[in-house]
mmCIF file of C-alpha atoms and ligand atoms in Angstrom:
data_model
loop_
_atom_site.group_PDB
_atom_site.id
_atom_site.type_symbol
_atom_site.label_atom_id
_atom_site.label_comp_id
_atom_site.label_asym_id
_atom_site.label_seq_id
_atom_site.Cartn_x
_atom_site.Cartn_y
_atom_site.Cartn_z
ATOM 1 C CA UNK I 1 110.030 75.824 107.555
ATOM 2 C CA UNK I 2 107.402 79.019 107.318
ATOM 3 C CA UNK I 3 107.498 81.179 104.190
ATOM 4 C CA UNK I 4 106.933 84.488 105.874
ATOM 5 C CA UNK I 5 108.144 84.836 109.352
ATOM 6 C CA UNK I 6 107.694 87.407 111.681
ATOM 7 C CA UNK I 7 109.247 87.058 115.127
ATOM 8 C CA UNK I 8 108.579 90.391 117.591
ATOM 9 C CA UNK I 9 108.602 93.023 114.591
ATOM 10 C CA UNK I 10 107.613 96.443 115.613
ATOM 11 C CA UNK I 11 107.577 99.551 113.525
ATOM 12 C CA UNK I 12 106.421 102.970 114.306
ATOM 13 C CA UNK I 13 106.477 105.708 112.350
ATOM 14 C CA UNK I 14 108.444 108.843 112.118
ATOM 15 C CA UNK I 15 106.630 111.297 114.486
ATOM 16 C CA UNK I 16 104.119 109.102 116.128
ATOM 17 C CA UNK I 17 104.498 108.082 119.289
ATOM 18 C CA UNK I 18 102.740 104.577 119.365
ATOM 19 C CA UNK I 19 103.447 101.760 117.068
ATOM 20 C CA UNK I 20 101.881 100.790 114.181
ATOM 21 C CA UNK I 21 102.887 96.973 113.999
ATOM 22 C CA UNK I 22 103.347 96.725 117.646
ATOM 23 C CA UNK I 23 105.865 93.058 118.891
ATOM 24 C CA UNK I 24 103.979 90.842 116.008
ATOM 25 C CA UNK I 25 104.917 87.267 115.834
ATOM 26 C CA UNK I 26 103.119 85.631 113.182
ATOM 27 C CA UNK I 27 104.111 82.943 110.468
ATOM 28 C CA UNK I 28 102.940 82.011 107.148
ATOM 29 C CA UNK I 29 103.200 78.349 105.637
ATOM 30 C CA UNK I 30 103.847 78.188 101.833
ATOM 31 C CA UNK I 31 100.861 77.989 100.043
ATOM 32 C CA UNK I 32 98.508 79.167 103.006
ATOM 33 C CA UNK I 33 94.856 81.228 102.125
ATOM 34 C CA UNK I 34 94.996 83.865 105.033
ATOM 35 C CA UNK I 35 92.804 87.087 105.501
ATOM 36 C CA UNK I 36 94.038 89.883 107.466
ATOM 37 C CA UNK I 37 91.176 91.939 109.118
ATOM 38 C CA UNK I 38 90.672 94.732 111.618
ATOM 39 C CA UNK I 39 89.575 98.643 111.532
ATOM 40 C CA UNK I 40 90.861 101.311 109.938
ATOM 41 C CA UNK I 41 94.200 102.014 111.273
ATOM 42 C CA UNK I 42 94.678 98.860 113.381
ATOM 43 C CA UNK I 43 97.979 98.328 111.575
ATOM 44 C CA UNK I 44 97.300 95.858 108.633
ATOM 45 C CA UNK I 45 98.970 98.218 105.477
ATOM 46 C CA UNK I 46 102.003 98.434 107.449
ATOM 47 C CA UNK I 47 102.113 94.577 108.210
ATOM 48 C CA UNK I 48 101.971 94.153 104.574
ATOM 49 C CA UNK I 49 104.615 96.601 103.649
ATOM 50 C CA UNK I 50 107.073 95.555 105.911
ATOM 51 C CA UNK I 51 106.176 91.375 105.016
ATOM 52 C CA UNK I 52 107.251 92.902 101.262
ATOM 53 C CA UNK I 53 110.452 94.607 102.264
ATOM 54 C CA UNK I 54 109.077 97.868 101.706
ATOM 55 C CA UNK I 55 109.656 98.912 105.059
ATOM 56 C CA UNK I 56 112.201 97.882 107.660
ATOM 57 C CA UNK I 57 111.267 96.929 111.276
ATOM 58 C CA UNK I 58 112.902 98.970 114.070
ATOM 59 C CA UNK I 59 112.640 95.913 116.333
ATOM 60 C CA UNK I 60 112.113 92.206 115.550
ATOM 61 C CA UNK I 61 113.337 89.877 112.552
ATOM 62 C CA UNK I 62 111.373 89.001 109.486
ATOM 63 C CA UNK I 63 112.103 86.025 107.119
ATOM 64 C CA UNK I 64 111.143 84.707 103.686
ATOM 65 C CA UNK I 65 111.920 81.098 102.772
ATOM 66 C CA UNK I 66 114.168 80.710 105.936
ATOM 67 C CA UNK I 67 116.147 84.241 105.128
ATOM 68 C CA UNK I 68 116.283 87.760 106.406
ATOM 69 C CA UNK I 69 114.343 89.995 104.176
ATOM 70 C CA UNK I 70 116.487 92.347 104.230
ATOM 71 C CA UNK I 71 119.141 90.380 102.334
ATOM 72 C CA UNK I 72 116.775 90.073 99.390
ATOM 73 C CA UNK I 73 116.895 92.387 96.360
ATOM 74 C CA UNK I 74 113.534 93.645 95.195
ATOM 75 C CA UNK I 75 113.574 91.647 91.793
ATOM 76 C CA UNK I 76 114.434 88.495 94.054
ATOM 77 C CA UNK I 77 111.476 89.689 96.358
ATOM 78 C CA UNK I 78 109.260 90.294 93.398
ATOM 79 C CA UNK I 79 109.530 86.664 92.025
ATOM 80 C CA UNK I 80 108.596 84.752 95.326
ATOM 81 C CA UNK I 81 105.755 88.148 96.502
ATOM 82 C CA UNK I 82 103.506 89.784 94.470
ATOM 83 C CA UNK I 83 102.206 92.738 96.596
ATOM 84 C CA UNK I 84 99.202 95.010 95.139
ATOM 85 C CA UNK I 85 98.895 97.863 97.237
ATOM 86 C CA UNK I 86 95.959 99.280 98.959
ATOM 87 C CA UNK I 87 96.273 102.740 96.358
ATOM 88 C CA UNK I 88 96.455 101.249 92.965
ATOM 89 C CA UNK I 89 97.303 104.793 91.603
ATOM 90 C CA UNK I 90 100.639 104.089 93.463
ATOM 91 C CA UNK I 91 101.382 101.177 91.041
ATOM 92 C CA UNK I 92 100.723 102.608 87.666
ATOM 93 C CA UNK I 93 103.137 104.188 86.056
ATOM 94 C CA UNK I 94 102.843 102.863 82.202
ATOM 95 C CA UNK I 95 101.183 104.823 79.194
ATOM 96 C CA UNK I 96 98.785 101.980 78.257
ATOM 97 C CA UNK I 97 97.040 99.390 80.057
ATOM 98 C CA UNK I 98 98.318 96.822 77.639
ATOM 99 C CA UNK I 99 101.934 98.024 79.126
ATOM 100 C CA UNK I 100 101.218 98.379 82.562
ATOM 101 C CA UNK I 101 100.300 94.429 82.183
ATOM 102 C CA UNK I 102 103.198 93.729 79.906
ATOM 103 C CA UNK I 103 105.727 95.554 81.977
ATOM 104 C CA UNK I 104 106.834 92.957 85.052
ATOM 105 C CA UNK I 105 106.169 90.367 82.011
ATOM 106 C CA UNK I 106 109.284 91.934 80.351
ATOM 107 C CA UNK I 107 110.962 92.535 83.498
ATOM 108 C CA UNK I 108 110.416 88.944 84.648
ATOM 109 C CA UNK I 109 112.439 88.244 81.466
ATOM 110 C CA UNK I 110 109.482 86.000 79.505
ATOM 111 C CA UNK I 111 109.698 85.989 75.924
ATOM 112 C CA UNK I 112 107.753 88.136 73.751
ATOM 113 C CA UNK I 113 105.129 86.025 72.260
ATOM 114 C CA UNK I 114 104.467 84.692 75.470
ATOM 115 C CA UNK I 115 104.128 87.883 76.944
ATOM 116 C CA UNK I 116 101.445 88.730 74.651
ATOM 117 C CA UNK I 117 99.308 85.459 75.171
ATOM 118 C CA UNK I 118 99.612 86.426 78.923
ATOM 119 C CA UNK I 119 98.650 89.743 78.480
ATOM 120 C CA UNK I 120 95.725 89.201 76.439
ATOM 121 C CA UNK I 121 94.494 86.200 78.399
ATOM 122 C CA UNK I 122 94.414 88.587 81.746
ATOM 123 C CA UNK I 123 92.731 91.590 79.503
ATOM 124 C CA UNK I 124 90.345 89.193 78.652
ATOM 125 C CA UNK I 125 89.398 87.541 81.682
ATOM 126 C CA UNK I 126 88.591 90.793 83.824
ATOM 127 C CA UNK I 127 86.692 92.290 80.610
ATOM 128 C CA UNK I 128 89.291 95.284 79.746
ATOM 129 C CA UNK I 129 90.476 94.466 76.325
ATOM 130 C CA UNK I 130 88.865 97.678 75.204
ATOM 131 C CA UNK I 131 90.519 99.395 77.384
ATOM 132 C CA UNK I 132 94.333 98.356 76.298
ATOM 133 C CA UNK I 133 95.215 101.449 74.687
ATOM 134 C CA UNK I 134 93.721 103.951 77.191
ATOM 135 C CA UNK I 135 96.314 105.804 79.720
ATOM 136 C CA UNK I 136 95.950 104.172 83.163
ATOM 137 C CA UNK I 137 96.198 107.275 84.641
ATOM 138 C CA UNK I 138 92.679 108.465 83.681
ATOM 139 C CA UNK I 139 90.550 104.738 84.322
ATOM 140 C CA UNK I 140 87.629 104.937 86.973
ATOM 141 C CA UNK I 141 89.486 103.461 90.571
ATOM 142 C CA UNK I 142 87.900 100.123 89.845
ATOM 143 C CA UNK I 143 89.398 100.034 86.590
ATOM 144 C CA UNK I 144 92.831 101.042 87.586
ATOM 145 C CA UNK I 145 92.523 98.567 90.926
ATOM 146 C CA UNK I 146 91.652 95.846 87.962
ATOM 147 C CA UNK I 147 94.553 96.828 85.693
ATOM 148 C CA UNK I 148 97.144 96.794 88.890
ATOM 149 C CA UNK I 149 95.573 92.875 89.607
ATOM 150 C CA UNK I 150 96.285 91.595 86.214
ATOM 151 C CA UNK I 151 100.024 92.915 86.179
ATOM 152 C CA UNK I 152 100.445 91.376 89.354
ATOM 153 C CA UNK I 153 98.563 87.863 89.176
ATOM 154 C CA UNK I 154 100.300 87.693 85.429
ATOM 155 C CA UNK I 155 103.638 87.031 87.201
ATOM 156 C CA UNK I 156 102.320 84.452 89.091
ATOM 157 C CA UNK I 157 104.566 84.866 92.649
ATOM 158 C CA UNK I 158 104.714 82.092 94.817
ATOM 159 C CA UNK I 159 102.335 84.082 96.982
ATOM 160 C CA UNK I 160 100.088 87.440 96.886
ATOM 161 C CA UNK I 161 99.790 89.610 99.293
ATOM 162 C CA UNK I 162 96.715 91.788 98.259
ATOM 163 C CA UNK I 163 95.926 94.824 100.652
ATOM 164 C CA UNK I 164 92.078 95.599 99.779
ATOM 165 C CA UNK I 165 91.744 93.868 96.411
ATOM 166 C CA UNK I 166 87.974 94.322 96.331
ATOM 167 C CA UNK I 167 87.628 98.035 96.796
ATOM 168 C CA UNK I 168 85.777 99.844 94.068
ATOM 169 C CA UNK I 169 85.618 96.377 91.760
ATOM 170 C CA UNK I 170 82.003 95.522 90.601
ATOM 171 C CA UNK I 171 80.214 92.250 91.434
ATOM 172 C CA UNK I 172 81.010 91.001 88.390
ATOM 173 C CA UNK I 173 84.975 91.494 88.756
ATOM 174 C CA UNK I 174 84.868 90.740 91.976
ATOM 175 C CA UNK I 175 83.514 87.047 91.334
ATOM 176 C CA UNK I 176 86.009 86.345 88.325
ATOM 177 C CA UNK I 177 88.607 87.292 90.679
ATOM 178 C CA UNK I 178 87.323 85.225 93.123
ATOM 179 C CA UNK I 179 87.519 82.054 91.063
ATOM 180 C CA UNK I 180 91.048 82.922 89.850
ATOM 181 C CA UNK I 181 92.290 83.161 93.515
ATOM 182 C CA UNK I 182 90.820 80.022 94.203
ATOM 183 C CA UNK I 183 92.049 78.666 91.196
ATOM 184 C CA UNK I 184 95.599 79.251 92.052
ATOM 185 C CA UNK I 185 95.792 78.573 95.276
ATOM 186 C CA UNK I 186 94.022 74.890 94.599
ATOM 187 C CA UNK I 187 97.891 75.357 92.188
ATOM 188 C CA UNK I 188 99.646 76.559 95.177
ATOM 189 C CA UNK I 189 99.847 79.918 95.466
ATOM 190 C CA UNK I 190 100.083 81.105 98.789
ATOM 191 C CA UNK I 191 97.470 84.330 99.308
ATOM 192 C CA UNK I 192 97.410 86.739 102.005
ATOM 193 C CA UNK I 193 94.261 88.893 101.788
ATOM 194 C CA UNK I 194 94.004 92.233 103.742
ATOM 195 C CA UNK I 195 90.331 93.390 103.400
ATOM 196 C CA UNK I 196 87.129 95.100 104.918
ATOM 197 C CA UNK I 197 85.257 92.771 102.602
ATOM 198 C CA UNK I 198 83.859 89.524 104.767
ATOM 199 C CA UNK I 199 82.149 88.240 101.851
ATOM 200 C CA UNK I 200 84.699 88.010 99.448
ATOM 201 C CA UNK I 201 87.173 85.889 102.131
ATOM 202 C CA UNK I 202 84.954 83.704 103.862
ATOM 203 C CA UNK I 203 84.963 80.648 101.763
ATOM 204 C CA UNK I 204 88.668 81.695 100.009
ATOM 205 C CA UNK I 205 90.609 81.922 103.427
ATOM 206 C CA UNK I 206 90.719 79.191 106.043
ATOM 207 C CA UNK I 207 92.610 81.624 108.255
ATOM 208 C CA UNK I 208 91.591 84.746 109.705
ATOM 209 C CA UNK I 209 93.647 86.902 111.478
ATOM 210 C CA UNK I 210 92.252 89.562 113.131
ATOM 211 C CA UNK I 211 94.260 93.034 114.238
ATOM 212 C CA UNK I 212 93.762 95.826 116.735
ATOM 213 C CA UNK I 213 96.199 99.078 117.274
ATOM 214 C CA UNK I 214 99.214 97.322 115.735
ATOM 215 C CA UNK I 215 98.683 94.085 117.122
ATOM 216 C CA UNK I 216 97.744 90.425 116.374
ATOM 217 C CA UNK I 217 94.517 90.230 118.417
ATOM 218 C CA UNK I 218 93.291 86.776 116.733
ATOM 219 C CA UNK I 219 94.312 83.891 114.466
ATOM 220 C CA UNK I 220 92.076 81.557 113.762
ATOM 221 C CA UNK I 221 92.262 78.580 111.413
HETATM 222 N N1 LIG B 1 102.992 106.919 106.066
HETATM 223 C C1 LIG B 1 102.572 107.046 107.310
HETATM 224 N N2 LIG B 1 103.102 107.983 108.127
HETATM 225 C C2 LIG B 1 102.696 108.118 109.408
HETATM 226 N N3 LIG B 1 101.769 107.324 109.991
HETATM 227 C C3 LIG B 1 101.226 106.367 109.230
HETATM 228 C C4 LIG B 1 101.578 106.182 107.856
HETATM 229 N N4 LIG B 1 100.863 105.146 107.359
HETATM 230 C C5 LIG B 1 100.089 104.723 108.367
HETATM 231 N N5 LIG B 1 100.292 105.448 109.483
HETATM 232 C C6 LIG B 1 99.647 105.244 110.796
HETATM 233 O O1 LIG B 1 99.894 103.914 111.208
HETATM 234 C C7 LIG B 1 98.734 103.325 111.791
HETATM 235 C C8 LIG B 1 98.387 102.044 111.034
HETATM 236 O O2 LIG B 1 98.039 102.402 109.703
HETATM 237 P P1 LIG B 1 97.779 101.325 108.570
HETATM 238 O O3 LIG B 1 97.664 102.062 107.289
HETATM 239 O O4 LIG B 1 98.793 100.255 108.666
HETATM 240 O O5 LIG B 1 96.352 100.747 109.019
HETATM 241 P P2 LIG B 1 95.305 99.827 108.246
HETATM 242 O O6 LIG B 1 94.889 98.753 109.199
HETATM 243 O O7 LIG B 1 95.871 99.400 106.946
HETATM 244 O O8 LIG B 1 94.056 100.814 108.023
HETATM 245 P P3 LIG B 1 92.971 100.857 106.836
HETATM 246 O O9 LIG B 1 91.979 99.746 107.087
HETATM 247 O O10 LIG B 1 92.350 102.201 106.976
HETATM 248 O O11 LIG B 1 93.691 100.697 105.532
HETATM 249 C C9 LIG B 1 97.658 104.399 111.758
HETATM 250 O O12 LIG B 1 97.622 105.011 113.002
HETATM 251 C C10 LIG B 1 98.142 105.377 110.707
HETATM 252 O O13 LIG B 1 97.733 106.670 111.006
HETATM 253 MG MG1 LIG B 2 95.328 99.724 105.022
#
């Protein structure tokens, strides 16, 4: 059984007259290192957001684990997907960066202490401890685009779906984050990467998928 399933989804958006995701059939496996490529408006934001529930195909079916999205609730969602969107400023919404990573902790329901250890380990790792008490809101994008990777990766979902997890991160960032990703998925974390960045996927995804105006022009393995 796939994880993610698409069969013929198409969505277009209010007041535009072609598609965006145009008749896209295209499965996941659980567990699967996948890069989504293509230009700039070729349709791969809006494949995300509707593989995340976010939006809601006008044509076509989409299932997780063998079940129509849209019977999920987010929190049920949110445990199986971790989704960092391409705008990190869209994700932040605490007064610290020490929240913003504690916040789905909480949610998530982990205890307290634990939490903590989590938080710190992730603060540490991408080199932002100093910046714990600072207000998310005013970080460099890099910073913020950091912050909004350590809340999600510290839930650890059974798969990420990152939509241009690389932009504005130095080299240094970048090849921590690197490891980590391969680190989890040798654990078995499925990861779905959307990205400009060639570099950064080639030896972290053994499947490329490749899109043109709002559909699947290439997949190969
Ligand atoms: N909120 C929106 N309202 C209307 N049209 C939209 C919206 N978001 C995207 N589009 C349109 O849908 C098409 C696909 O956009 P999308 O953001 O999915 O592309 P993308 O492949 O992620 O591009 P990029 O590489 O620039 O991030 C584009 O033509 C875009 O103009
Ligand atoms: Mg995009």
């Amino acid at each position: 059984m796939c994880f993610i399933c698409l069969n013929s989804v198409s969505f277009t958006y209010e007041g535009k007259k072609t598609p965006a995701v145009d008749d896209v059939s295209i499965s996941f496996d659980a567990g699967e290192s996948v890069a989504i490529v293509g230009l700039n408006g070729s349709g791969k934001s809006t494949l995300a957001r509707l593989m995340v529930g976010l939006l809601r195909p006008q044509e076509g079916k989409i299932t997780l684990s063998g079940r129509p999205i849209e019977e999920y609730s987010l929190p049920e969602i949110g445990r199986k997907l971790g989704f960092v969107l391409q705008n990190p400023s869209h994700m932040l919404f605490n007064t610290s960066v020490y929240n913003e990573v504690a916040f789905g902790l909480k949610w998530k329901g982990e205890k307290r202490r634990e939490a903590e250890h989590i938080c710190c380990d992730y603060l540490h790792y991408f080199d932002i401890w100093d910046l714990r008490d600072e207000l998310p809101f005013n970080l460099s994008q890099g910073q913020k685009q950091i912050v909004v990777l350590s809340a999600i990766l510290a839930l650890e979902p059974e798969c990420l779906i990152m939509d241009e997890p690389t932009k504005n991160i130095d080299n240094y960032r970048k090849e921590k984050l690197k490891k980590l990703l391969l680190d989890i998925w040798a654990r078995g974390t499925g990861l779905i990467i959307i990205t400009h960045d060639y570099d950064f996927v080639d030896n972290l995804c053994a499947r490329k998928i490749y899109m043109a105006d709002g559909r699947i022009m290439a997949d190969e393995h």
